[in-house]
Coordinates of C-alpha atoms and ligand atoms in Angstrom, one line a residue:
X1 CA 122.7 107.8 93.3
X2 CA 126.1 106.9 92.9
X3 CA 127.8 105.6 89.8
X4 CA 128.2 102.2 90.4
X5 CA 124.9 101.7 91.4
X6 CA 123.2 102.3 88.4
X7 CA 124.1 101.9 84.7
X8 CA 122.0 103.1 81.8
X9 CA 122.3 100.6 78.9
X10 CA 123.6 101.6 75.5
X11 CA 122.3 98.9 73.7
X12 CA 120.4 95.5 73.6
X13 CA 120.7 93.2 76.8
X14 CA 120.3 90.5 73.9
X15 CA 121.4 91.4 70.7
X16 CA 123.6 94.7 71.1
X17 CA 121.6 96.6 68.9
X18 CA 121.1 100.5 69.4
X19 CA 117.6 100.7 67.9
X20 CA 115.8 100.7 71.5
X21 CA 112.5 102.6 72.0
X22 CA 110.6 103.8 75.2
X23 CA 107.4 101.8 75.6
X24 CA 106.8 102.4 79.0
X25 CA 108.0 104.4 82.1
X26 CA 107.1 104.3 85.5
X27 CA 109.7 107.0 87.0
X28 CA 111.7 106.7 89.3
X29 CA 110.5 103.9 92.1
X30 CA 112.1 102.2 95.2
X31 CA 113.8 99.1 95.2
X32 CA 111.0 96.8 95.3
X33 CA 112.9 94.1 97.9
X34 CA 114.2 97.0 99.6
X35 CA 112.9 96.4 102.9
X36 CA 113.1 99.4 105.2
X37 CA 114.2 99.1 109.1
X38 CA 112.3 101.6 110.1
X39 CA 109.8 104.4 108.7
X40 CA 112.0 107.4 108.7
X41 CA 114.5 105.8 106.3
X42 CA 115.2 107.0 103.2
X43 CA 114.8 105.1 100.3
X44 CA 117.2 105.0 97.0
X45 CA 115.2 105.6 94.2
X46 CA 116.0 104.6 90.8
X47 CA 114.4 104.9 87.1
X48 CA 112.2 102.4 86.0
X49 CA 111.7 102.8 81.9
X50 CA 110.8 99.9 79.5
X51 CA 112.8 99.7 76.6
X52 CA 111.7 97.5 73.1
X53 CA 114.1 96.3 70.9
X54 CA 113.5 97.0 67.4
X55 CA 116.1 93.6 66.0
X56 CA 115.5 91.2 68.4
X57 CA 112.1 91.9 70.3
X58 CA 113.5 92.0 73.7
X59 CA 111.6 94.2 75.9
X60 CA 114.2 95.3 78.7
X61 CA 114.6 98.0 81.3
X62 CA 116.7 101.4 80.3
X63 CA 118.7 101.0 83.4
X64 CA 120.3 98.3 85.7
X65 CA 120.6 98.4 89.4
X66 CA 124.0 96.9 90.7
X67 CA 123.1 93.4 91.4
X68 CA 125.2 93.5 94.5
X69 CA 122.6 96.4 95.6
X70 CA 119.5 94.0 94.2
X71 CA 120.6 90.9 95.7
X72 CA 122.4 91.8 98.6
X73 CA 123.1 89.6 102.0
X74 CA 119.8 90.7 103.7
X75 CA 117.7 89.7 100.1
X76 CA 114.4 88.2 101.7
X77 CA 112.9 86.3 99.0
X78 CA 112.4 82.1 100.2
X79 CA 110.6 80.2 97.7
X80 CA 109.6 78.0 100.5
X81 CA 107.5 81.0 101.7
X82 CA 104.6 79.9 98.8
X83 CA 102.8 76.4 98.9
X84 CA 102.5 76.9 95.0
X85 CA 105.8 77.5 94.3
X86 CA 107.0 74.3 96.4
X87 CA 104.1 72.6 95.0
X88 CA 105.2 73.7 91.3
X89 CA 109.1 72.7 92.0
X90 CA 107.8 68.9 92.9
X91 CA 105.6 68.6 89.8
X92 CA 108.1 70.1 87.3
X93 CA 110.8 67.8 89.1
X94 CA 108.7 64.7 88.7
X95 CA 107.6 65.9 84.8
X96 CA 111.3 67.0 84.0
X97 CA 112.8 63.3 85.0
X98 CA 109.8 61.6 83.2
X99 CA 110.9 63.7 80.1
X100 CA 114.6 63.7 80.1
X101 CA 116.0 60.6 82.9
X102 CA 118.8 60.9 85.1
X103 CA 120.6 58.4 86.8
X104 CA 122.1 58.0 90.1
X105 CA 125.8 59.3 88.3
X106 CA 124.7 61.8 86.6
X107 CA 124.1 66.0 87.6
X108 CA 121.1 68.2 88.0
X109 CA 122.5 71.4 88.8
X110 CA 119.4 74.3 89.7
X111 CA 120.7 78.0 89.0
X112 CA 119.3 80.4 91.3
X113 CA 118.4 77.5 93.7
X114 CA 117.2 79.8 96.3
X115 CA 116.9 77.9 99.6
X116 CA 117.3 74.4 98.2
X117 CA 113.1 74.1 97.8
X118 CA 113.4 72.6 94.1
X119 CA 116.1 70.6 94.3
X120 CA 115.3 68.5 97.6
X121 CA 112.7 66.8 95.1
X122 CA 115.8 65.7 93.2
X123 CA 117.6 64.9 95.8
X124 CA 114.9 62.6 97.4
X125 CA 115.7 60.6 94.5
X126 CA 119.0 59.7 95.2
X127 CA 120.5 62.0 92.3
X128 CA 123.3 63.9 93.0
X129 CA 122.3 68.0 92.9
X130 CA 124.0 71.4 92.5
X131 CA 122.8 74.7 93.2
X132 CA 124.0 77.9 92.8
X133 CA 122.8 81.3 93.9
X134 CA 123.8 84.5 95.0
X135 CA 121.9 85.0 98.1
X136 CA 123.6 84.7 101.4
X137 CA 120.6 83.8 103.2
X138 CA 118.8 81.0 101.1
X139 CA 122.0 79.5 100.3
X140 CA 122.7 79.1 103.9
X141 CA 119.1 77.7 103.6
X142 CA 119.8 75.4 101.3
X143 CA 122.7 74.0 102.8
X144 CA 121.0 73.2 106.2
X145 CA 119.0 71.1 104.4
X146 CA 121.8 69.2 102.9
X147 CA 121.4 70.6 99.1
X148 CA 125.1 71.2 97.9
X149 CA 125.1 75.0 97.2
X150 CA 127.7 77.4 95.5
X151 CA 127.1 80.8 96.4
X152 CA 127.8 82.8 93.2
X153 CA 125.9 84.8 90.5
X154 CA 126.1 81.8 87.7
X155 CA 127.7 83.2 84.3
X156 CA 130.0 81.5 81.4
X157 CA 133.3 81.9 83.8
X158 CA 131.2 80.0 86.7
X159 CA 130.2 77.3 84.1
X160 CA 133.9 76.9 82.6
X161 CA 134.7 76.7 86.1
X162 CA 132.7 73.9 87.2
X163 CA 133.8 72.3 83.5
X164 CA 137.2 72.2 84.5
X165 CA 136.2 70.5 87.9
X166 CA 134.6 67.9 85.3
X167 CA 131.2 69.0 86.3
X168 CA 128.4 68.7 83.0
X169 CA 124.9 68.8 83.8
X170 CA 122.3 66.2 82.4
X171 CA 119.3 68.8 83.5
X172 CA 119.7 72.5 84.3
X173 CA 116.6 74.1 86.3
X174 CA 116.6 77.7 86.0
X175 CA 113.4 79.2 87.7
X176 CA 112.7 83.0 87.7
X177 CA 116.4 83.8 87.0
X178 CA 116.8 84.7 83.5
X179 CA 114.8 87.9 83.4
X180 CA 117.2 89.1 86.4
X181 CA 120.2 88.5 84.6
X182 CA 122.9 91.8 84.2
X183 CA 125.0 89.7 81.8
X184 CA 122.5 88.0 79.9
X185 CA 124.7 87.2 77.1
X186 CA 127.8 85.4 79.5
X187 CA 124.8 83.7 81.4
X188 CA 123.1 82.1 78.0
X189 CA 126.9 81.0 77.0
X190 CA 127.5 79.4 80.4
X191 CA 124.3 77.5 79.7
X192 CA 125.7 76.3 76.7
X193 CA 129.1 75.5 78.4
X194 CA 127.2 73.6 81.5
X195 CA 125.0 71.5 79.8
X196 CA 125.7 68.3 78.1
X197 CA 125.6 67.1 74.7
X198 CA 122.5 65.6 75.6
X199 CA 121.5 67.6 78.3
X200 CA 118.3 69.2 78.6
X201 CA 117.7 72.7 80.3
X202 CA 114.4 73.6 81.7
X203 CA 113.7 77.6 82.3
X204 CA 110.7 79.6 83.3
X205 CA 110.6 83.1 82.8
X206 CA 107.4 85.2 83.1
X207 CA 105.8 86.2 79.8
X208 CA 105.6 89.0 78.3
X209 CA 102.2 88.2 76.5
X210 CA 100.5 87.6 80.0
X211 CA 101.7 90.8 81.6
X212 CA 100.7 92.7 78.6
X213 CA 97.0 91.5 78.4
X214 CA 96.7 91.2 82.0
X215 CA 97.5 94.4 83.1
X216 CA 100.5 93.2 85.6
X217 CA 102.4 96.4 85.3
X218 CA 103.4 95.8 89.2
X219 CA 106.0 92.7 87.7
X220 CA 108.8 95.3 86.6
X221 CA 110.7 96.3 88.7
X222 CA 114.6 96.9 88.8
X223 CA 115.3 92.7 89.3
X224 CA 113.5 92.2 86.3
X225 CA 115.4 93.4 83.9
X226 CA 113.9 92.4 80.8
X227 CA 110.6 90.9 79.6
X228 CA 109.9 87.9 77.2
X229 CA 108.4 86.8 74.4
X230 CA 108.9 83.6 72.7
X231 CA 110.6 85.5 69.5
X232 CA 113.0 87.2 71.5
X233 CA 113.8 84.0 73.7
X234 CA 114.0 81.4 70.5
X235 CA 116.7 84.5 68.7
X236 CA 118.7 84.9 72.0
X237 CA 119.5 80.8 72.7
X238 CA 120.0 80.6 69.0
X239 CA 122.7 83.1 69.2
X240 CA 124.6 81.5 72.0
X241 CA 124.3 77.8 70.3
X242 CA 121.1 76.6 71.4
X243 CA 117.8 75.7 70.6
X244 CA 114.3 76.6 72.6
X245 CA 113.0 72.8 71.4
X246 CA 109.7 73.2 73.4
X247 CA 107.7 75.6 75.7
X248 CA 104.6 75.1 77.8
X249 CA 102.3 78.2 79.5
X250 CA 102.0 77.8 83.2
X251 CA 99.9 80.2 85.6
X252 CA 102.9 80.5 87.8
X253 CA 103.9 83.8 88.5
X254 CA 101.0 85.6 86.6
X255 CA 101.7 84.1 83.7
X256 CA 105.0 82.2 82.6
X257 CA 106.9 79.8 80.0
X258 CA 108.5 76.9 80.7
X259 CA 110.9 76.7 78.5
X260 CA 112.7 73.1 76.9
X261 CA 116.4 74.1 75.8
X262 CA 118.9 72.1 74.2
X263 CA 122.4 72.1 72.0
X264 CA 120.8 70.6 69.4
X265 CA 117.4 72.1 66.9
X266 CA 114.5 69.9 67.4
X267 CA 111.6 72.9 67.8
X268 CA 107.8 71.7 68.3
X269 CA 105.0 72.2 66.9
X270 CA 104.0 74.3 69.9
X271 CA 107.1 76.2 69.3
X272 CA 106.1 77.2 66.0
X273 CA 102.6 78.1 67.1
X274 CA 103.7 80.1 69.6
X275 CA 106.3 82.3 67.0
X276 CA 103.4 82.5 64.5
X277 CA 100.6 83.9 67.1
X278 CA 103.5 86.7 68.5
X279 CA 104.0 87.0 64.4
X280 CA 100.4 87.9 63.8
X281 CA 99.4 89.5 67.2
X282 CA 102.2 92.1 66.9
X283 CA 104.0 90.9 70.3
X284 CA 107.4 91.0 68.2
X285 CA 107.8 94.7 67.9
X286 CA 107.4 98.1 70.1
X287 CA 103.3 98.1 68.9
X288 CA 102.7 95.5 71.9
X289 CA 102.8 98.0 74.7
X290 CA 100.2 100.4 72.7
X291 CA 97.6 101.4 74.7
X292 CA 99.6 99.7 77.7
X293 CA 100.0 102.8 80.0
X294 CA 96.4 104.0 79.5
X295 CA 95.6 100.1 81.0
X296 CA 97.3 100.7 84.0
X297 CA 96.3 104.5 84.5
X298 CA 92.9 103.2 83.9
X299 CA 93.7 100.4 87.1
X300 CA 94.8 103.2 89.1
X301 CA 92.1 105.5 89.0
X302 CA 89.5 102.4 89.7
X303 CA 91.4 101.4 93.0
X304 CA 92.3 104.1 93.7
X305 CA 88.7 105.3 93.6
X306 CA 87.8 102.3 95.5
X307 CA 89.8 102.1 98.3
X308 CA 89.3 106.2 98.8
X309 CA 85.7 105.6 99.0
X310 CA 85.9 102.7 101.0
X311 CA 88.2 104.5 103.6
X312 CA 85.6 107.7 103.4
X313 CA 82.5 105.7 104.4
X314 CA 85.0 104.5 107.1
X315 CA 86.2 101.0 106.0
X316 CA 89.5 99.9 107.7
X317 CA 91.8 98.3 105.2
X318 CA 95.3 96.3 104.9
X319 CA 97.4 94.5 102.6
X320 CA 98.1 91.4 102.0
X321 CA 101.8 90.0 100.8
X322 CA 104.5 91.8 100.7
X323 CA 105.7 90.8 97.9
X324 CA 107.9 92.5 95.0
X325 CA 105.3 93.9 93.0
X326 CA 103.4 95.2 95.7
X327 CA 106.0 97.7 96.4
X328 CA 105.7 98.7 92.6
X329 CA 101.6 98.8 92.8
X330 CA 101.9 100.9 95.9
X331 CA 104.2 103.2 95.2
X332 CA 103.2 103.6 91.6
X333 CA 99.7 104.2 92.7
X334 CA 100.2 106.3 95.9
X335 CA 98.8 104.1 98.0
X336 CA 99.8 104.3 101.3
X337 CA 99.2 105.2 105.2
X338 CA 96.4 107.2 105.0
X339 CA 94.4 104.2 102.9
X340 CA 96.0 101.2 104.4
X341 CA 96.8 100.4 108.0
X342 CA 99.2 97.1 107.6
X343 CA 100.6 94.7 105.5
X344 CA 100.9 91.1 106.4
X345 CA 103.2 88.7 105.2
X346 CA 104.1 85.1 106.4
X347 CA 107.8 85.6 105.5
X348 CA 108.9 86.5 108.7
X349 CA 112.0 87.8 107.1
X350 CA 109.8 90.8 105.8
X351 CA 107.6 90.8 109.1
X352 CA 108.7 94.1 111.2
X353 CA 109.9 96.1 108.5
X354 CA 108.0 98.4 106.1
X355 CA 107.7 98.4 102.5
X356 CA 110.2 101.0 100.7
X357 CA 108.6 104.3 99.5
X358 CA 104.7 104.1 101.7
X359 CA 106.6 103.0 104.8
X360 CA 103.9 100.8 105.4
X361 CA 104.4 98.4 108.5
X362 CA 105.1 94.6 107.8
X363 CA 103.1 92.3 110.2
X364 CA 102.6 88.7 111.0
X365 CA 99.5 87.6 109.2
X366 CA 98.1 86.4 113.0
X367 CA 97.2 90.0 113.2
X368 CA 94.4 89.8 110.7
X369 CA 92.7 87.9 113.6
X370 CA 93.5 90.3 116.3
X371 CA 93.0 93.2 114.3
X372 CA 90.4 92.0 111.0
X373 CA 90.2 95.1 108.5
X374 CA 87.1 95.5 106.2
X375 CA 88.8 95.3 102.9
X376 CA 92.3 93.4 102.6
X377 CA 94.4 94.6 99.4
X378 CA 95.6 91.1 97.5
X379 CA 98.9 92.5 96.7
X380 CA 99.9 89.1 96.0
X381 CA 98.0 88.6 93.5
X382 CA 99.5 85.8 91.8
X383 CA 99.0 83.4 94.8
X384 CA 95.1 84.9 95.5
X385 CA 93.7 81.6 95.7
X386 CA 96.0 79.9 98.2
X387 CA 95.9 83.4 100.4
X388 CA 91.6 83.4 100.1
X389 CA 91.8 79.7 101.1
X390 CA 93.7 80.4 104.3
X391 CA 91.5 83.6 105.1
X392 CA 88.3 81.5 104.5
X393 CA 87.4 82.7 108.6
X394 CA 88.0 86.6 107.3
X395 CA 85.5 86.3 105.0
X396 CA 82.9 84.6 107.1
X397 CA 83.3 87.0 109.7
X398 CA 82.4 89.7 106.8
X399 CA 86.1 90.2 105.5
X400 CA 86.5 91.1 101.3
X401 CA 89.2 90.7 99.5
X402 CA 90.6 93.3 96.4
X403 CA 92.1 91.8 93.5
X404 CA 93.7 94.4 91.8
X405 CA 94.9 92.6 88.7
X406 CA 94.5 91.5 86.1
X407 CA 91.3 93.8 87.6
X408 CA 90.0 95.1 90.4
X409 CA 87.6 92.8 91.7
X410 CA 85.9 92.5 95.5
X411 CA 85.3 89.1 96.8
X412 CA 83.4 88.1 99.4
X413 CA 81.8 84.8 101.5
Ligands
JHZ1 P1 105.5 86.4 95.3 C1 109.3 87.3 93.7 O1 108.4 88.4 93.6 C2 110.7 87.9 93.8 P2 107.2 88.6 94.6 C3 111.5 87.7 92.6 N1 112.0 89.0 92.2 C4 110.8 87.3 91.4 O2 111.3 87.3 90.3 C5 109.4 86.8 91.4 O3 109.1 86.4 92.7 C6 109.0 85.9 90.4 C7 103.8 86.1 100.8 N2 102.8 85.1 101.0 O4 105.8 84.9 95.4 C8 105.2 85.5 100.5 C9 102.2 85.0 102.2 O5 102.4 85.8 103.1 O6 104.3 86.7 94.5 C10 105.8 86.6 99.7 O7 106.4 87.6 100.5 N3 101.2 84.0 102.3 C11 112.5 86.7 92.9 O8 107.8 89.0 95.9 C12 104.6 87.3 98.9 O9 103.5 86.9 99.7 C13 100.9 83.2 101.4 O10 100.0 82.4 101.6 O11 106.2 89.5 94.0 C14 104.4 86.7 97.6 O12 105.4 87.0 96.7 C15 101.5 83.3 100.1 C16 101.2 82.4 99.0 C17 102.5 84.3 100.0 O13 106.7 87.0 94.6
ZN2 ZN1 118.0 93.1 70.7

């Protein structure tokens, strides 16, 4: 492990306090988009620890993983991959304009636009669009489709950059970004910078509340560098000059906010419901994650228990999605060849790789037909529905499912 590539944090991602404490700790794991060529590769490993912090309530990770390593040329995450996720990107699109209107002269700019799937919806619409993202792949994804794209991690310096170009935005998307942020402070200020007076920025970060009472230990991993709560959220735009003004909870992701940001206070009522329930529930200090790694030890011994049985009375099983937190669930759990045969996964950017750590072997998902196992792991948990929905032939020909989280739970015809 070189240098560079990892850097333990001295203080708060948010609020530069020191007074951080250990709430959870998974070792040392595998980069969990780490895809590996072939079986025999070795994988960098790097620590994995949950930190809470005591002044501001941000729950972040101890270390952070060179985003150049994270988010490298060969990164092979595509929204468009997930019929939710494109789904979600039209509704929010169609809600955002309803709530905040832009005209044909004015700017929606998408940070972390991936490969264009959100703001085509915008674009549709005959408003002009920016996105910006630091992904070699989807941007060139993006800009086959026609969506403007500036490949670059966004942070203040980008946003004073585009400001000098005269470039404000009336709406700012930013989907899934904000937890992976290194600099989380200069990427909060170039929000501030980027939007307009009367600009309205729209952000969805998974939340903390869900993965805590759902068990989803399998969301942190090294791109997520930190893990929110309303409190620490509403304290973190505050310092940089604005204001969280609204929030709704969404089922995307496991569990998420969307948050309503602006440069001027105008907090809901939900706003303050939401700060008062994290008040009295506790989720604003380090007592949140009590009793948190006994949850997921307790997951571990009932799949693993499962799965062993299953594969003793000669059950055949696979995986299915290859997604980020599987790597975590597998690896974390020891789950690997000798339980589980395959993974499939309809990204065929993932397809003939393995997943870091197991080495397991990434296939097409045609080759549940070719091949049907008795069990199939739902390692993409998140999206279970629209994967059971698409399998409905597995299960009549006898397939079940395993939904691990929020817990384990066999589903049949
Ligand atoms: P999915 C990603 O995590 C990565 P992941 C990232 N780090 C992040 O922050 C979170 O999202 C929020 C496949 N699939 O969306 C596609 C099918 O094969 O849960 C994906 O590889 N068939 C940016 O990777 C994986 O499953 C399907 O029908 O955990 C799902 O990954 C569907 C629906 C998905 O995100
Ligand atoms: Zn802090």
């Amino acid at each position: 492990m070189s240098l560079e590539a990892v850097v333990q944090i001295e203080c708060c991602r948010a609020c530069a306090s020191t007074a951080l404490d250990t709430v959870f700790d998974l070792g040392s794991m595998p980069l969990s988009d780490g895809f590996c060529a072939s079986a025999t590769e070795p994988d960098a490993r790097y620590p994995l620890q949950v930190l809470f912090c005591a002044d501001c309530g941000l729950a972040q990770l101890a270390h952070t993983v060179a985003p150049t390593i994270l988010f490298a040329d060969d990164y092979p995450y595509y929204s468009s991959y997930s019929d939710t996720v494109v789904e979600n990107a039209r509704a929010n699109v169609a809600a955002a304009l309803a709530r905040h209107p832009v005209s044909a002269d004015g700017l929606v700019v998408e940070i972390a636009s991936n490969d264009g799937y959100l703001l085509q919806h915008v674009r549709n619409k005959g408003i002009p669009v920016l996105g910006i993202d630091p992904a070699a792949g989807p941007v060139a994804a993006a800009r086959k489709i026609g969506i403007d794209t500036k490949h670059a991690f966004f942070s203040s310096a980008v946003a004073t950059e585009l400001c000098d170009q005269g470039l404000r935005a009336d709406l700012i998307f930013a989907n899934n970004v904000l937890a992976h942020v290194a600099e989380l402070s200069s990427f909060v200020e170039g929000l501030f910078y980027l939007l307009r007076d009367d600009g309205l920025a729209i952000i969805e970060v998974p939340y903390l509340r869900r993965l805590l009472d759902h068990g989803e230990f399998d969301t942190i991993y090294h791109e997520h560098l930190c893990y929110f709560s309303v409190t620490a959220l509403e304290r973190l735009f505050r310092r940089h000059g604005l204001f969280l003004n609204d929030v709704e909870l969404i089922d995307i992701h496991g569990g998420s906010l969307r948050l309503f940001v602006e440069r001027r206070a105008n907090p809901s009522l939900e706003v303050r419901r939401l700060l008062d329930e994290e008040r009295a529930d506790g989720l604003d200090t380090a007592a949140a994650f009590q009793g948190f790694a006994h949850q997921v030890q307790d997951l571990r011994a009932h799949l693993n228990t499962l799965l062993r049985d299953a594969k003793a009375r000669g059950a055949s099983i696979a995986a299915y999605g290859a997604a980020a937190k599987g790597t975590i669930l597998l690896n974390s759990f020891e789950i690997g060849p000798d339980l589980l045969d395959f993974v499939v996964d309809r990204n065929p950017h993932k397809q003939g790789l393995y997943v870091p750590g197991v080495k397991l072997p990434i296939k097409a998902p045609e080759t549940l037909d070719r091949q049907p196992p008795d069990l199939l792991l739902v390692l993409a948990w998140n999206h279970k529905d629209e994967i059971m929905r698409q399998l409905s032939a597995f299960a009549q020909d006898g397939g079940k499912f395993v939904i691990p989280i929020p817990e384990v739970q066999i589903v049949g015809a």
